[in-house]
Each structure stands twice: as structure tokens, then as C-alpha cells.
Amino acid sequence: MKKVFAKPKSLTEIPFTYCPGCHHGIIHRLIAEAMNDLDITKETIGIAPVGCSVFAYLFFDCDMIVAAHGRAPATATGIKRVKPDNIVFTYQGDGDLASIGTAEIVHAANRSEKITVIFVNNAIYGMTGGQMAPTTLEGQVTQTSPYGRDPKTMGMPIRICELLSTLNSPAYIARVALTKPAYIVKAKKGIQKAFQYQIDGKGFSLVEVLSTCPTNWGLSPKEANEWLEKNMIPYYPLGEFKCVEEGILNVR
Amino acid sequence: MAERLLMKGNEAIGEAAIHAGCRYYFGYPITPQSELTAYMARRLLKIEGAAFIQAESEIAAINMVYGASAAGGRVMTSSSSPGISLKQEGISYIACAELPCVIVNIMRGGPGLGSIQPAQGDYFQATKGGGHGDYHLIVLAPSSVQELVDLTIKAFDLSDKYRNPAMILGDGLLGQMMEPVQFKEFNKKSIPAKEDWALGSSKGREARRIVPFNLDPNELEKLVNEIGQKYQDIQKEVEYEVFNIDNPDIIIVAYGIVARIVKTAIQKAKKEGINIGLIRPITLYPFPGAAIEDIASKVEKILVTEMSLGQMVEDVKIAVNGKAKVSFYGRTGGVVISPVEILEEVKRLLK
């Protein structure tokens, strides 16, 4: 019988440690498929973050390093400057990238470091037990916004793709979701494109993936998908925000 | 014979680093070491394949160092006291990951924003770890511009040898002063190959993982113990200078620029018939405790002089272990000690 579906070779045999219904597993798979399809696994160096996905270093079958909280873009910068021929990607959650590591992501994007950033936005801190993230929605209840996020004192949720798109330097910025097959197909294309941009030396690429956290949202996996579609997508619209086909260095 | 050049301390460190094969520098400007950052920009931006980045912060800079070192680059960062404080988390990660790099601290007055004048208030931070967890840096303390050169090159070699971050601990006076220096020809073959552990292309081998944590306490204890064993091995790298130690009335222990000032005090003292000896630790970690203990059995009094409230004096007391009376004289806040006041303190102690 013909095998039509299997674990991508760029993933190790180690089982994922994520909660049921969490999207990290799908996102890992899409990255691994992109690495396989582009045949870059053996040339890739990944940077795992602090947070739920800290164990990402175990799951990808390429060289990996764990960065300090929020500093993955800086660590990636150091690696890429020493090994410009390798493909370098960071994997970061919303606390990591949009809170403690805001400076690092803004400046790595602004230097147009030739790295690929996979930004997982689930609107909440997962590993530390469900506290408010910079991306937590208005009115959303979390451990540290127990009466709902109040924009008067807590600010409005940060839209990273829109924010980084105001910079001239980044080459590719897109937001995708995974709640239905059509979205997953688009997400795969977006991630592949982000890596292709790096392979082609076009500059900084980032894909934001809207993701669920059933455990900390207090919802079933199915309800979590519905909540994401109903609440997150209207505030975090999907699509490509920046797509400098010629590469940023050629358009100034 | 290499040419003699008149160079500012900070720039001499930069040139020494380039001689040592350093091709990656990540830093952030701060007085009194900014000339070093500027020097690295001027040199590295002209070298094919090298990288200089003025990072967005000291925190970003040290994490660029972490990445560059993990990828096998010979890499350096530099800063001054408050900036080094910001780098501490990253330094702790680099120590845990057992990666080599050189960190330059051209100290200024503290705490807080302090001053921009020379001081030695970062001794504890430099020699006791500085960041969180059980670790040490290799700490070298030059006292002349020539030593800034020689010890910078040595710091790269020691950090590679032990895969442990090494620090050049100087002060604002050393960084800013100009003296003649010579660059001996550097043999590039002495840079150790890093292909057996550094990240890169994993074709033909297992994927590598650099992981500065372990959630299993027993596993982490094993790792920390292994790193601890390395500190035992590092003890053999102890280096110090002794000066005028035949029949001294008193021995002074001082490091860095203060040791230079003590030498002037020794000349002045001779004219007054007072014989002062000096021990100058060149490696602050590993600390030359055995040498100090040895000399303590030959004198009654030991004076420790520092540009701080008194930090190295604790290590001296441990080394002396009651064999002589240890006293302390210090100025702090960015005030530079004068030879006259050192001599006055010696006279007071000998009374």
C-alpha cells in the first residue's frame, strides 16, 4: 500500500510535549515540511525560545540552540553573521517576542537580518500559567487581567505584523492561522516563502501564526478554534503585510 | 622586531583582539570604553567575512556574542560597569553553555549610573560569577597598555582552551591612557578548531544542541559539577607579579592601575628608608591565593589597596588565613588613589 502521509524527516522521533489542541505541533510540522521541501534541513540552525516551546530544540532534526527569554533574534543575528551560508530561524511566542524581546525583534527586523522568525501568537502566556500577554485581546480574562484586559490601564493588544511593517527594512511579513484546512495550506505556503526569502538573501522574514491555548483559555480544542476565529482573526487580520519580491536591498 | 606604536588603551585592546583572530564584535557605546567599540567598527567593517554590530542594547550585544560563539566565531564584546551589569544574564548563559568569548569591562565608578571616572568596584561581580548560578569567569587584570594587548590575546586563548568566558578587567584610566605598545606576530594556527562542537551544517553527523538549562536537578548538578571541575583545572593558569619583596617592612597587594600607583609609592618610600613590597595579581580568577599565603608567612603586615570600598581584600584575607595582619586602604566613587596617600597609610601602619 502506498504511504501518503508520514512524519516529516526534519522532525526527530521524540514525541511532542504540548497540550491537547495546542497548535505548536501543527506549526512544528509545517516548519519541518518547509525544511524538507526546500531541502535545507542539514543547513539549518534553529533557535528555541523560553516558554512552552522551549523544548523545540528536541523536535527539529537540525542544529538547535536555546536562547534567553526574548533574545532569540539577537542570538540568531550572532549565528547568521558567523555562518551566513546556513539557514537560521527563531521560534518565539508572544511573551518572548512581543513583550520582553520587543527591542530585539524590532532591531533585527530593522537591520533586515537574513533570518526567518516564526512568531506564535496565542494571546496568552502559556508556560507560566495563563497570564496576560501583550497580544491578549481587549476584555480577555487571564490570571493577571482577572476582570478582563482594560485598555485604559493595560493598553490595546499589540499587532506585531502591522508594527514591523512600518519599518522599511524587513522583506517578508505575513500572518496566518491554522483553524481550518484552507488556512493550514496558506500557512504552509507562508512559512515556505519566508524560508525562501532567506535562501534568496532577500532579508528579514517573519510569519505570525495565530494559535490556540485550550488549557489556559479554559476551552476544549474545538471551542478554542472557534474562539480564535471569532475573536482573534477580526483583530489580527490574516494576509501578507510586506512582500518585497526583489529583496529589500534592491528597492531603496 | 615589531614596531612600537603609541596607542590609547581602549584602541590597543581592539587591535590586540584583531591580532588574536577576533572577527566578530557586538557592543554598545558607554564611557569610558567607547573608543574600543569605534575601533572595532573601523577595523572589522573593512575585513571580508567579519562582522561588527552596534547592538540596540548591551543585552542584545551579549546575546549576539552567545550566538556567534555557538556558531564557532572568535568573538568579543566590551562595556563599562553599568553595561556589564546588563550583560550578566547573557554571560551566565554562555558559561552554562560552555562557550568561549572575551568580555572587556573598563570599570567606572558605581553603584547605579555612578560616574565615568576610573574605579575598581566590579571586582566581586567579575570574580564571583556576576550573573545567576554557580559559575566563574576567567578574569585578567592588566596594569599597562602593553598588558592590555598581551592579556587580551591571552584571554582569547584561555577562553577557547577552557570553553569559558574570559574577562579583561581594566578601569577607565587604563582605557583612556596612551602608552607605547608592541604587537608581537600572532600565529593564527593557535586558534583551536571548533568544528567538533560548534553549530553549523549537520550534513554527515547528528544534529547538535546547545541547551543552557536542564530541568532535572540531578542532571543539572552533574553539569555544574563538570563545569566546577574545569575551575579546578583553571587554577594552574594563575599569574601574578612580585616587586621589591626582599625583606619588606610591609607587603601591599593591589591589581590593575592601583599596582602602578603603588610602584611609585615604593620609590618614594625607599628615599625615606621604608621598604614596601608588592604582589600584583594578574589573574583575579584564578586568584593567586597560594602565592599570597606563602609571602604572608614572611611578613607581619599586609596592606590591600583598591579603588573600591574593599573587595579583593576578602580574597587576600582568605589566602593569608591569619598568618599576617591584613588591613585595607581604598578610595571609591571614581577617585584615583595617589602614591602620597598610600605612603602615608604605610607609615601609619608601621608606627
PDB file of C-alpha atoms in Angstrom, chain B residues 9 17 87 106-107 132 138 142 169 197 228 273 278 302 304 307 313-314 338:
ATOM      1  CA  GLY B   9      44.379  51.699  25.961  1.00  0.00           C
ATOM      2  CA  ALA B  17      41.687  41.360  19.527  1.00  0.00           C
ATOM      3  CA  LYS B  87      25.114  41.644  30.166  1.00  0.00           C
ATOM      4  CA  ILE B 106      36.606  49.115  31.553  1.00  0.00           C
ATOM      5  CA  MET B 107      35.318  49.939  35.031  1.00  0.00           C
ATOM      6  CA  HIS B 132      22.898  33.881  38.449  1.00  0.00           C
ATOM      7  CA  ILE B 138      38.493  33.768  33.796  1.00  0.00           C
ATOM      8  CA  PRO B 142      46.173  44.402  33.111  1.00  0.00           C
ATOM      9  CA  LEU B 169      39.001  43.813  33.881  1.00  0.00           C
ATOM     10  CA  TRP B 197      31.203  21.221  18.743  1.00  0.00           C
ATOM     11  CA  GLY B 228      33.259  23.138  38.567  1.00  0.00           C
ATOM     12  CA  GLY B 273      64.164  54.229  54.260  1.00  0.00           C
ATOM     13  CA  LEU B 278      54.137  44.437  46.127  1.00  0.00           C
ATOM     14  CA  ILE B 302      49.832  43.178  54.552  1.00  0.00           C
ATOM     15  CA  VAL B 304      45.436  45.809  50.377  1.00  0.00           C
ATOM     16  CA  MET B 307      39.735  51.781  44.238  1.00  0.00           C
ATOM     17  CA  VAL B 313      40.762  42.308  50.431  1.00  0.00           C
ATOM     18  CA  GLU B 314      38.339  39.474  51.261  1.00  0.00           C
ATOM     19  CA  SER B 338      47.625  58.843  44.995  1.00  0.00           C
TER      20      SER B 338
END
